[in-house]
Coordinates of C-alpha atoms and ligand atoms in Angstrom, one line a residue:
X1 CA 0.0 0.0 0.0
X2 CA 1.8 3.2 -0.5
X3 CA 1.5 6.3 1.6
X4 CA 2.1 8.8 -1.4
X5 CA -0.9 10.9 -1.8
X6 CA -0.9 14.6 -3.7
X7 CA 3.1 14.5 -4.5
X8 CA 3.5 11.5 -6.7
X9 CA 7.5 12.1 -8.0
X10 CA 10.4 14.1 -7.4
X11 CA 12.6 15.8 -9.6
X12 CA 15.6 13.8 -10.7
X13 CA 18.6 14.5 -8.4
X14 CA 16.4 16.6 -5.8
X15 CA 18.0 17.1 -2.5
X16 CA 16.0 16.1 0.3
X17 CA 17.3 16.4 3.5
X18 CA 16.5 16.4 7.1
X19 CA 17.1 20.5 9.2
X20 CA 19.3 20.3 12.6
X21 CA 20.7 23.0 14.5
X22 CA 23.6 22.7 16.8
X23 CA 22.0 23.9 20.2
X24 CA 18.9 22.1 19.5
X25 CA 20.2 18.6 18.6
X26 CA 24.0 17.8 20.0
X27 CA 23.0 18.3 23.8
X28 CA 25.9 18.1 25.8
X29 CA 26.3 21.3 26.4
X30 CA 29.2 21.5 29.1
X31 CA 31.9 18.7 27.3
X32 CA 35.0 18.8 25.4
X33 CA 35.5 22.7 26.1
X34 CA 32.3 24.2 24.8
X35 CA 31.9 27.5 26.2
X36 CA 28.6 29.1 27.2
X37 CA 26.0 30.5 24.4
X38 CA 23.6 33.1 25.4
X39 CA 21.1 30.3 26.7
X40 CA 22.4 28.3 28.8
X41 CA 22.0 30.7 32.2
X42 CA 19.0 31.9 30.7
X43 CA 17.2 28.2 30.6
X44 CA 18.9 27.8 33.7
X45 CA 17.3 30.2 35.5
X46 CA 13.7 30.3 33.4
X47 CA 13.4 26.3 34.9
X48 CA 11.1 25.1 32.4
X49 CA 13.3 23.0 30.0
X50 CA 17.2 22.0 29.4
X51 CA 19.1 22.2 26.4
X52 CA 20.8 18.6 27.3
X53 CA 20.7 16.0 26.8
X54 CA 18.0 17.5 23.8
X55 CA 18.8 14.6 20.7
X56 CA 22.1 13.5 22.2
X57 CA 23.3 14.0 18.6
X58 CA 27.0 14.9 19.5
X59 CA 26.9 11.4 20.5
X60 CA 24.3 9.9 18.4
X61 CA 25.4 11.1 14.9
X62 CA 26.0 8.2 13.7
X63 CA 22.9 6.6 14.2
X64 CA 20.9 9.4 13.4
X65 CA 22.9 9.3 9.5
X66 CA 22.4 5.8 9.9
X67 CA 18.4 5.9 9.9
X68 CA 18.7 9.1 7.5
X69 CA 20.6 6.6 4.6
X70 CA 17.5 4.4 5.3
X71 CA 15.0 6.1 4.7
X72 CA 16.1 7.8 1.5
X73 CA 17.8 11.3 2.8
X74 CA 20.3 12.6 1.0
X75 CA 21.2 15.6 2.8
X76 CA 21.1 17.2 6.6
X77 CA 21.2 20.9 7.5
X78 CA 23.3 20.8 10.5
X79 CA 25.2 23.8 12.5
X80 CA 28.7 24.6 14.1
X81 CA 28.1 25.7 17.8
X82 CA 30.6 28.3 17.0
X83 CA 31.4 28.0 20.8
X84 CA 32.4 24.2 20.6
X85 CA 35.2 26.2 18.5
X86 CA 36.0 29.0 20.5
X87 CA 34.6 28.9 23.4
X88 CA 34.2 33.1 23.8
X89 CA 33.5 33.8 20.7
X90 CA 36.9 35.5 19.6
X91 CA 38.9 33.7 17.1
X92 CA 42.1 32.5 18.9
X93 CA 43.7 28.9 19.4
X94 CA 40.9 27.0 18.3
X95 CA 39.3 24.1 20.6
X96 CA 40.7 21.0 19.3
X97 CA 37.9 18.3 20.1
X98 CA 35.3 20.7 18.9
X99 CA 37.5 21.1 15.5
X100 CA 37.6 17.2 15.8
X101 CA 34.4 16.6 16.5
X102 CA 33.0 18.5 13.4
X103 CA 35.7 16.6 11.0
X104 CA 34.0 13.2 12.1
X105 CA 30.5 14.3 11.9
X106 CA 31.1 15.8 8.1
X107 CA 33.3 13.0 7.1
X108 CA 30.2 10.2 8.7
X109 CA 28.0 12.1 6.4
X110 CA 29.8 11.8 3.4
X111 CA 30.1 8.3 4.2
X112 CA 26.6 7.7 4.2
X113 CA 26.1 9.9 1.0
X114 CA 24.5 12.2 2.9
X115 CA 25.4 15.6 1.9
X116 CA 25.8 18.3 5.0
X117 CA 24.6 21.6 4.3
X118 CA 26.2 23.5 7.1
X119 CA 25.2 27.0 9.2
X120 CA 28.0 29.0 10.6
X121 CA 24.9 30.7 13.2
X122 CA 21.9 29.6 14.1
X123 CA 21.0 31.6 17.2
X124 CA 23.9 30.2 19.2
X125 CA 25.5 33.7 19.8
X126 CA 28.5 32.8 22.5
X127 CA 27.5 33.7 25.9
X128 CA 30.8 36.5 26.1
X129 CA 29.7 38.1 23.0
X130 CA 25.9 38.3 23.7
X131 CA 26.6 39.8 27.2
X132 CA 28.5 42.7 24.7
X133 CA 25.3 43.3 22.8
X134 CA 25.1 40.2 20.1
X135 CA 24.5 41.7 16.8
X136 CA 23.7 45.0 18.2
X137 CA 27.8 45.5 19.0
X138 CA 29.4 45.9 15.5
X139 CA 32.6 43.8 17.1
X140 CA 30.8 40.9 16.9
X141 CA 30.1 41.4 12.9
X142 CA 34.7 41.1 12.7
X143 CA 34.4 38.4 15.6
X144 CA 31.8 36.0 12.9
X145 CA 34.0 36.9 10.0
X146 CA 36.7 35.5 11.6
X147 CA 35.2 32.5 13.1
X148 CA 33.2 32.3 9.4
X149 CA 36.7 32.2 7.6
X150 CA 38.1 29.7 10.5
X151 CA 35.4 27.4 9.4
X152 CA 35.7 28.0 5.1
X153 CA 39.7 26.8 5.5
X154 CA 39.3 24.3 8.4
X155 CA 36.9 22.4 6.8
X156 CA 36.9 22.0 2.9
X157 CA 35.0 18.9 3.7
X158 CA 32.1 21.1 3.2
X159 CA 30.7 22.8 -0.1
X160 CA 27.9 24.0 1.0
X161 CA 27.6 26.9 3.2
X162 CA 24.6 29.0 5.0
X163 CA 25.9 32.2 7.1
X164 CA 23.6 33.2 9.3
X165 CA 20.0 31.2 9.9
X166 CA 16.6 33.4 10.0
X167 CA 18.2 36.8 11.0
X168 CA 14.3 38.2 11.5
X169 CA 13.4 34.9 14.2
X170 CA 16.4 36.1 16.1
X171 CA 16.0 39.6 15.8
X172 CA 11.9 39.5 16.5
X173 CA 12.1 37.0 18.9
X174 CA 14.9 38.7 20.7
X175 CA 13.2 41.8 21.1
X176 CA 9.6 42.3 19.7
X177 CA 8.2 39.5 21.2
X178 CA 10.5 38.7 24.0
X179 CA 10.6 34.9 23.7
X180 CA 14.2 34.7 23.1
X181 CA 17.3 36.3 25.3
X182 CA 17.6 39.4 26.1
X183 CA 13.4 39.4 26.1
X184 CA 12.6 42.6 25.0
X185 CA 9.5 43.6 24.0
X186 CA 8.9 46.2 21.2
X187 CA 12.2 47.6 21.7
X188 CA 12.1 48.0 17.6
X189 CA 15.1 50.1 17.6
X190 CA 17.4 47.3 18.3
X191 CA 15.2 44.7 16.2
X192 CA 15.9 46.7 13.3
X193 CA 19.6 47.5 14.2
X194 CA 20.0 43.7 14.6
X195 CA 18.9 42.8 11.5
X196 CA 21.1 45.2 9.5
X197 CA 23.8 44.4 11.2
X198 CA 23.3 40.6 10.4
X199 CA 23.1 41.3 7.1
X200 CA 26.5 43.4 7.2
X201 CA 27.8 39.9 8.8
X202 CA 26.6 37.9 6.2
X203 CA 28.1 40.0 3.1
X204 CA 31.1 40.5 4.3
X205 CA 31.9 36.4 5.5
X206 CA 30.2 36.0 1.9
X207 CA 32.9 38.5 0.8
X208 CA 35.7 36.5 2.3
X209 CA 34.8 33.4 0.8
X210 CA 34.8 34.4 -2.3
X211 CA 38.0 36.2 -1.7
X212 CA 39.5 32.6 -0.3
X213 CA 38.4 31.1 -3.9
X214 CA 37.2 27.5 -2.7
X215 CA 35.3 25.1 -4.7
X216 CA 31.8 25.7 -2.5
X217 CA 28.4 27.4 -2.5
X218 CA 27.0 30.2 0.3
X219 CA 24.0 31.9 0.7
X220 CA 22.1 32.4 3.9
X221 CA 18.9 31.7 5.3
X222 CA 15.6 33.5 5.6
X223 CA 12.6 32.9 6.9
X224 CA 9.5 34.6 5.1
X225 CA 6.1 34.5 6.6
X226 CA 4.0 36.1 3.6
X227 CA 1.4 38.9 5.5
X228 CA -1.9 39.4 3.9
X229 CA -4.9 41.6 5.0
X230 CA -7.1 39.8 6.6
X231 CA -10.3 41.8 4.8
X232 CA -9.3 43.9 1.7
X233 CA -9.5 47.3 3.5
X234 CA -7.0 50.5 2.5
X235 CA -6.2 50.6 6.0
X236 CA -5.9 46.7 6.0
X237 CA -3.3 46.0 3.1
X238 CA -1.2 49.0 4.5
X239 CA -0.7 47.1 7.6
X240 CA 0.2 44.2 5.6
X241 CA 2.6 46.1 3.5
X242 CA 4.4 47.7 7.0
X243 CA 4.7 44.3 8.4
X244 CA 6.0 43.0 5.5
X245 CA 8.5 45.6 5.3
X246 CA 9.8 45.0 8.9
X247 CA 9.7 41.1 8.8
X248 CA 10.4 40.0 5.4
X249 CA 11.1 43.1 2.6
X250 CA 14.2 44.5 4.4
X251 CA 15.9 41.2 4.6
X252 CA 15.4 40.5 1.1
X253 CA 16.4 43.8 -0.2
X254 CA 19.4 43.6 1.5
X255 CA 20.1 40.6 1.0
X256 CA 19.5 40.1 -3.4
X257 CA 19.3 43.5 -4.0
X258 CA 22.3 45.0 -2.0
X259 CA 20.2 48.2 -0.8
X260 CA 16.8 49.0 0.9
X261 CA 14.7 50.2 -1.8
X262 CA 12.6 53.5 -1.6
X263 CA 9.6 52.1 -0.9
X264 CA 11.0 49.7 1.6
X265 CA 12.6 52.5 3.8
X266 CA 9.6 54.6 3.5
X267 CA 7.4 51.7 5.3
X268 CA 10.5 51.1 7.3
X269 CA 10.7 55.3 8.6
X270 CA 7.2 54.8 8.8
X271 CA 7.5 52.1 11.9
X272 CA 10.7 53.6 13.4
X273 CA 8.9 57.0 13.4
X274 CA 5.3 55.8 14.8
X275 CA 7.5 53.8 18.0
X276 CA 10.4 56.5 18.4
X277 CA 12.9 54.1 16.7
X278 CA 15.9 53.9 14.4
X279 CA 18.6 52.8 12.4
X280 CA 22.2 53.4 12.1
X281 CA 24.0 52.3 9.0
X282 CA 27.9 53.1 9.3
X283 CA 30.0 54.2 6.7
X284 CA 30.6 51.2 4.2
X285 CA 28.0 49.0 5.1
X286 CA 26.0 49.8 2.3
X287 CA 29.2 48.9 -0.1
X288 CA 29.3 45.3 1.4
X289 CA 25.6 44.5 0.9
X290 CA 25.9 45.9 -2.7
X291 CA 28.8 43.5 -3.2
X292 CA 27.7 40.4 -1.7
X293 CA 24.3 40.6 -3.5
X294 CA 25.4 38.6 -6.6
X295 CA 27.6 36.7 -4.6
X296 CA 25.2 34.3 -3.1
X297 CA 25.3 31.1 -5.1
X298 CA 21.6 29.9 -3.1
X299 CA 19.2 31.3 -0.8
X300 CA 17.7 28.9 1.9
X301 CA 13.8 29.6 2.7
X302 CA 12.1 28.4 5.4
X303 CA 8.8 28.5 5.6
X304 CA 6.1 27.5 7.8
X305 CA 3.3 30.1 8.0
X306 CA 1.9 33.2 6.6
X307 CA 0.1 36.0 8.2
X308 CA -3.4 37.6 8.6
X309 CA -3.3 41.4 10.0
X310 CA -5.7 44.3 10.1
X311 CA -4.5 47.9 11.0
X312 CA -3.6 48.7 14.8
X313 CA -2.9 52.4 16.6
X314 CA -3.0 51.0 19.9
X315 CA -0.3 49.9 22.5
X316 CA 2.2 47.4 21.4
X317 CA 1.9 43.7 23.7
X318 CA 2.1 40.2 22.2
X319 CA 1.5 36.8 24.1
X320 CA 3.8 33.9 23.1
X321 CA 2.2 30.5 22.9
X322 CA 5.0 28.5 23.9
X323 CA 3.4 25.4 25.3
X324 CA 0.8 24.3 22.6
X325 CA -2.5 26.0 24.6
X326 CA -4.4 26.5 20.6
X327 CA -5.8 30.1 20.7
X328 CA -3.4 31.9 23.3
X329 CA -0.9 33.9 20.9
X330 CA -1.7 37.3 20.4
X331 CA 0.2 40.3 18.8
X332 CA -0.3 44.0 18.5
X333 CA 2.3 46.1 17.1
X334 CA 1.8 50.2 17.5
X335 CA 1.4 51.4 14.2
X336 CA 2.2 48.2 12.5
X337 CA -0.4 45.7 12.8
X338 CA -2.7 43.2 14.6
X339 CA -2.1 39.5 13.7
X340 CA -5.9 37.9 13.3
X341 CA -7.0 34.6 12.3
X342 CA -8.7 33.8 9.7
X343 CA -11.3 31.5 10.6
X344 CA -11.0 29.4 6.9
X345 CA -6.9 29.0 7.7
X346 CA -6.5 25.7 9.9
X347 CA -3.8 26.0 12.4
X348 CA -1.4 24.0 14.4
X349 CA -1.5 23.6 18.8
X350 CA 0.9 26.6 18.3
X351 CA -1.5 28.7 16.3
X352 CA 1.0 28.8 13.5
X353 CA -1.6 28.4 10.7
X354 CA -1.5 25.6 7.8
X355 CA -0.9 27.1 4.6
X356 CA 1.0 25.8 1.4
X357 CA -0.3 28.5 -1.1
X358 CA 2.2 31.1 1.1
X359 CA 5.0 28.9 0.2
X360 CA 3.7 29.1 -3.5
X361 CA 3.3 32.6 -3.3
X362 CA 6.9 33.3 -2.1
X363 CA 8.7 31.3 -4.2
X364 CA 6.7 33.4 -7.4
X365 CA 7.2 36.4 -5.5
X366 CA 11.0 36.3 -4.7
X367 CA 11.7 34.6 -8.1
X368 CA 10.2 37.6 -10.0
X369 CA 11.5 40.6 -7.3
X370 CA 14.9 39.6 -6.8
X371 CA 16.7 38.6 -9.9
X372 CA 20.1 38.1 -7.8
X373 CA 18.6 35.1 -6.0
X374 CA 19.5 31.8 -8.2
X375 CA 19.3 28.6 -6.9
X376 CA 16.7 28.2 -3.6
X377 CA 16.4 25.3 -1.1
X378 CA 13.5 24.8 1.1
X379 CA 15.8 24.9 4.0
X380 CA 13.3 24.4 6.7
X381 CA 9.2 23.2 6.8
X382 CA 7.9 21.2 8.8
X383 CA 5.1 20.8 11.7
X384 CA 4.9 21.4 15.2
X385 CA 2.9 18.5 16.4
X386 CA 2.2 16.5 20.2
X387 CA 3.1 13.0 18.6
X388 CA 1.6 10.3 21.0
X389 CA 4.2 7.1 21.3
X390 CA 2.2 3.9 21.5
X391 CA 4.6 0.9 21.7
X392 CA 8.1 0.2 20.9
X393 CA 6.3 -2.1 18.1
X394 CA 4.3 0.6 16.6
X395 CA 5.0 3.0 14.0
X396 CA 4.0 6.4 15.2
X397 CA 0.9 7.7 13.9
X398 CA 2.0 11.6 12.5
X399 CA -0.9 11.7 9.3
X400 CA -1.5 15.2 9.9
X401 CA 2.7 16.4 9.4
X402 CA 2.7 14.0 6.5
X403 CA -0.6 16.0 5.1
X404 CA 1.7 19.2 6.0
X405 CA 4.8 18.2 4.5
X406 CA 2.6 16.4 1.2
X407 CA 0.7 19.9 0.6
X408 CA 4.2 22.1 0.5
X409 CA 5.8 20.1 -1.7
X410 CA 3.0 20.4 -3.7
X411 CA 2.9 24.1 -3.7
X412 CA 7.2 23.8 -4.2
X413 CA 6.4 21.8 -7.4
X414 CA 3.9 23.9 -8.9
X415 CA 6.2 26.8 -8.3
X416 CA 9.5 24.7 -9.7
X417 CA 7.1 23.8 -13.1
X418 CA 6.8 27.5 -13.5
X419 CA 10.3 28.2 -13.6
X420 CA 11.2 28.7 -10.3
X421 CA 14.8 27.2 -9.9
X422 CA 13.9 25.1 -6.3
X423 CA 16.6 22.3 -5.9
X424 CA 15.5 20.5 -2.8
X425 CA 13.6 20.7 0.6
X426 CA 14.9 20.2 3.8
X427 CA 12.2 18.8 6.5
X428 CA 12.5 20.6 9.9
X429 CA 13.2 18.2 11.8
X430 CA 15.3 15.4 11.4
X431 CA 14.5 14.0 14.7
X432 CA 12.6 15.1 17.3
X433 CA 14.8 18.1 19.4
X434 CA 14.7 20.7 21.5
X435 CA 12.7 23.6 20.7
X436 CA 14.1 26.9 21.4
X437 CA 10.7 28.9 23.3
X438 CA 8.7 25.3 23.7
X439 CA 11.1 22.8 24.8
X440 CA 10.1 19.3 24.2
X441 CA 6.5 18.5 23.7
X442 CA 6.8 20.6 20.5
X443 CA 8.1 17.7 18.2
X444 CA 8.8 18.1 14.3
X445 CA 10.9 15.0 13.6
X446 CA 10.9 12.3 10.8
X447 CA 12.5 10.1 14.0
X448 CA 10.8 10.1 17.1
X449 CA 13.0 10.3 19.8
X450 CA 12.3 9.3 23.6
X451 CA 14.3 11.8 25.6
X452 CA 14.8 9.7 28.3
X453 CA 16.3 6.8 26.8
X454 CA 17.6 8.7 24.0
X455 CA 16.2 6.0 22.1
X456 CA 14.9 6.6 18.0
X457 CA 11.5 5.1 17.1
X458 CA 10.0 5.4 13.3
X459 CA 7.0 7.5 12.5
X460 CA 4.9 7.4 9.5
X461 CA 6.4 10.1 8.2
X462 CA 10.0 8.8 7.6
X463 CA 8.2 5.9 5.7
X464 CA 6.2 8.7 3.7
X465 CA 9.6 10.0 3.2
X466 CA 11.3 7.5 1.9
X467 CA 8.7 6.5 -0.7
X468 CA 9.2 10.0 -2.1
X469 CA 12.5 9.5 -2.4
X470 CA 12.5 6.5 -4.2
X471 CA 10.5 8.0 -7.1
X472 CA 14.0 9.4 -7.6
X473 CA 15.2 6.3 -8.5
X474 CA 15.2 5.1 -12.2
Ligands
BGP501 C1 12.9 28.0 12.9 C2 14.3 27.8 13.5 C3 14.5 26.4 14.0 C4 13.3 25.7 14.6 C5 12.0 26.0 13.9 C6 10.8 25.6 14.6 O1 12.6 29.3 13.2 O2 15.3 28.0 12.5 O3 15.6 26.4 14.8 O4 13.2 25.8 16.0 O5 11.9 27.3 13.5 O6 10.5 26.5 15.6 P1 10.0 26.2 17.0 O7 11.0 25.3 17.6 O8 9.9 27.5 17.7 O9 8.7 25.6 16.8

């Protein structure tokens, strides 16, 4: 009986992969000279969940490549905890069993013909930099070159390179809707100063790579949550088009354009006036974005959700649904927008709503606005889902995240026959892991994994999966 439903084939030589992150997989957080990142006092101290033993995968690897050979992967997103490296951030005499410890895990890829498609940052900041101001302190933009060309020489094991993961989740998350360290809300003047300042990062380690001529790919990865008014109102689609600005537009400008258009920075001046905000760009910066923006050989997207607003004049406050309680979010940005739901949108425990025509509608719309992006990977979709083990003996029941994953391919496809140049997707997650603002009832993986016992167990999912992949095959 097969399990294929709306996707019936894949391209020939598609990548499909299975997303990691360092800090949310590997566990382990105190071994082999790791030094602190910016969460590990803060979880600490908030109680609610631990970053270890999360997947065990700094142990586990193998296994975990293993299963992924199985079931017809041929890729993995993983990330360098830049602090398994150097420990504080600044590039000095580098930690020799973290060095080591990344050699094995890209060569036991390789081995498995599992192609690793590695970050250099994904929301790991080091602990010593973050307490300087993260990406809000211009040091740290020399401090990730640094590290960035450490990695480019050290390991020419790896050909395919993402800089920075989802500057806007860090950025937002970090302070707009406080979920993440330092948890600040609406403080939009270092949200917007973050994101800049990311992107500076990212041209300039693009910059060096290039300059270091090695036989690899980089790009970065954004996340794009497509807003759309929730009723066809003036007032409405203005909201929209603000919010889009702050979350998605400036990024992309940035990053394929290498300057913020007019009419992004007028919807951008718009927010900073309304909430007192504002950006400084240095001298220069500007230079490097316009240089790196035909340097990216691929862009990763992730997507998971789009968004419904209507206009909002009223005090800025947001609740963060970080257990899985359906209906609690809410989020009201001064000026901006209110986030709604529409009542036709299904949506996950989380509230993050179900929605494969967004993913449609950004490939067309990136594709079309942004003639500097090539080559795009779907570096990240996936579902947030409460997955209920049964017994050892049973494979675990996940229908609805196979129904998620099945109806974004779709939309991928239909995008890819109309000439969009999409080269593979990447599910988010491999395996069950440790969620950043949810901890661990929040699981995503192809692999369930029993936290206690650190034991893997199939889901329907990874046997969806590897049917797909076999249409590959000749
Ligand atoms: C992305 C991040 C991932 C991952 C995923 C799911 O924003 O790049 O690291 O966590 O979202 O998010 P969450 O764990 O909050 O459900």
């Amino acid at each position: 009986m097969t399990l294929l439903n709306r996707v019936k084939s894949l391209p020939k030589n598609f990548v499909l992969g299975g997303a990691t992150a360092a800090y949310q997989v590997e566990g382990n957080t105190k071994v082999d000279g790791k030094g602190k990142t910016m969460w590990d006092d803060y979880l600490k101290k908030q109680g609610r969940f631990s970053p270890d033993p999360a997947s065990d995968f700094y142990n586990r690897y193998p296994e975990d490549l293993e299963l992924s050979a199985k079931y017809g992967l041929n890729a993995i997103r993983v990330s360098i905890a830049w602090t398994r490296i150097f420990p504080d951030g600044v590039v000095g005499t580098p930690n020799e069993l973290g060095v080591k410890y990344y050699h094995e895990l890209f060569h036991e890829c390789l081995k498995h013909g599992i192609t690793p498609y590695v970050t250099l940052h994904h929301f790991d900041t080091p602990k010593a930099l973050f307490d300087q101001g993260d990406w809000l302190n211009r040091k740290q933009i020399d401090d990730f070159v640094d590290y960035a060309k450490f990695c480019f020489k050290e390991f020419p094991e790896v050909t395919n390179w993402f800089t920075i993961n989802e500057l806007i989740s860090l950025a937002e998350s970090q302070y707009i809707a406080g979920a993440f360290p330092p948890n600040h809300h609406f403080d939009v003047t270092s949200a917007i100063q973050a994101q800049h300042n990311e992107l500076v990062a990212h041209a300039r380690a693009v910059l060096a790579y290039k300059e270091l001529g090695l036989e690899g790919r980089i790009g970065l990865i954004h996340v794009i949550q497509p807003v759309y008014p929730i009723t066809e109102t003036p007032e409405n689609q203005h909201a929209a088009d603000l919010q889009d600005a702050f979350i998605n537009r400036f990024l992309l400008d940035g990053t394929f354009l290498g300057k913020y258009s007019d009419g992004t920075m007028d919807l951008i001046n718009e927010i900073l006036d309304k909430n007192d905000a504002h950006l400084e760009i240095a001298d220069g910066d500007m230079d490097y974005l316009k240089a790196a923006s035909t340097q990216n050989d691929f862009f990763g997207l992730n997507y998971y959700q789009n968004q419904y607003v209507k206009a909002y004049d009223g005090p800025s406050g947001n609740v963060f649904n970080g257990t899985g309680a359906k209906g609690t979010t809410s989020f009201k940005f001064h000026g901006v927008c209110e986030s709604v739901t529409n009542p036709d949108v299904p949506t996950t425990d989380w509230d993050w709503n179900i929605f494969p025509q967004g993913l449609y509608d950004v490939l067309t719309r990136i594709s079309k606005e942004y003639k500097n992006c090539k080559t795009i990977y779907i570096t990240e979709n996936g579902m947030g889902y409460k997955d209920k083990f049964v017994s050892p003996d049973e494979v675990i029941d996940d229908s609805p995240r196979i129904d998620y994953v099945d109806q974004h391919i779709e939309a991928l496809l239909k995008a890819r026959a109309e000439g969009v140049d999409v080269q593979g997707y990447f599910i988010w997650s491999l395996q069950d892991q440790f969620s950043w603002a949810n901890g661990y009832n929040k699981r995503y993986g192809l692999f369930y994994v029993d936290f206690e016992t650190q034991k893997r167990y199939i889901k329907k999912s990874a046997l969806w999966f590897k049917e797909l992949s076999d249409t590959m095959k000749d």
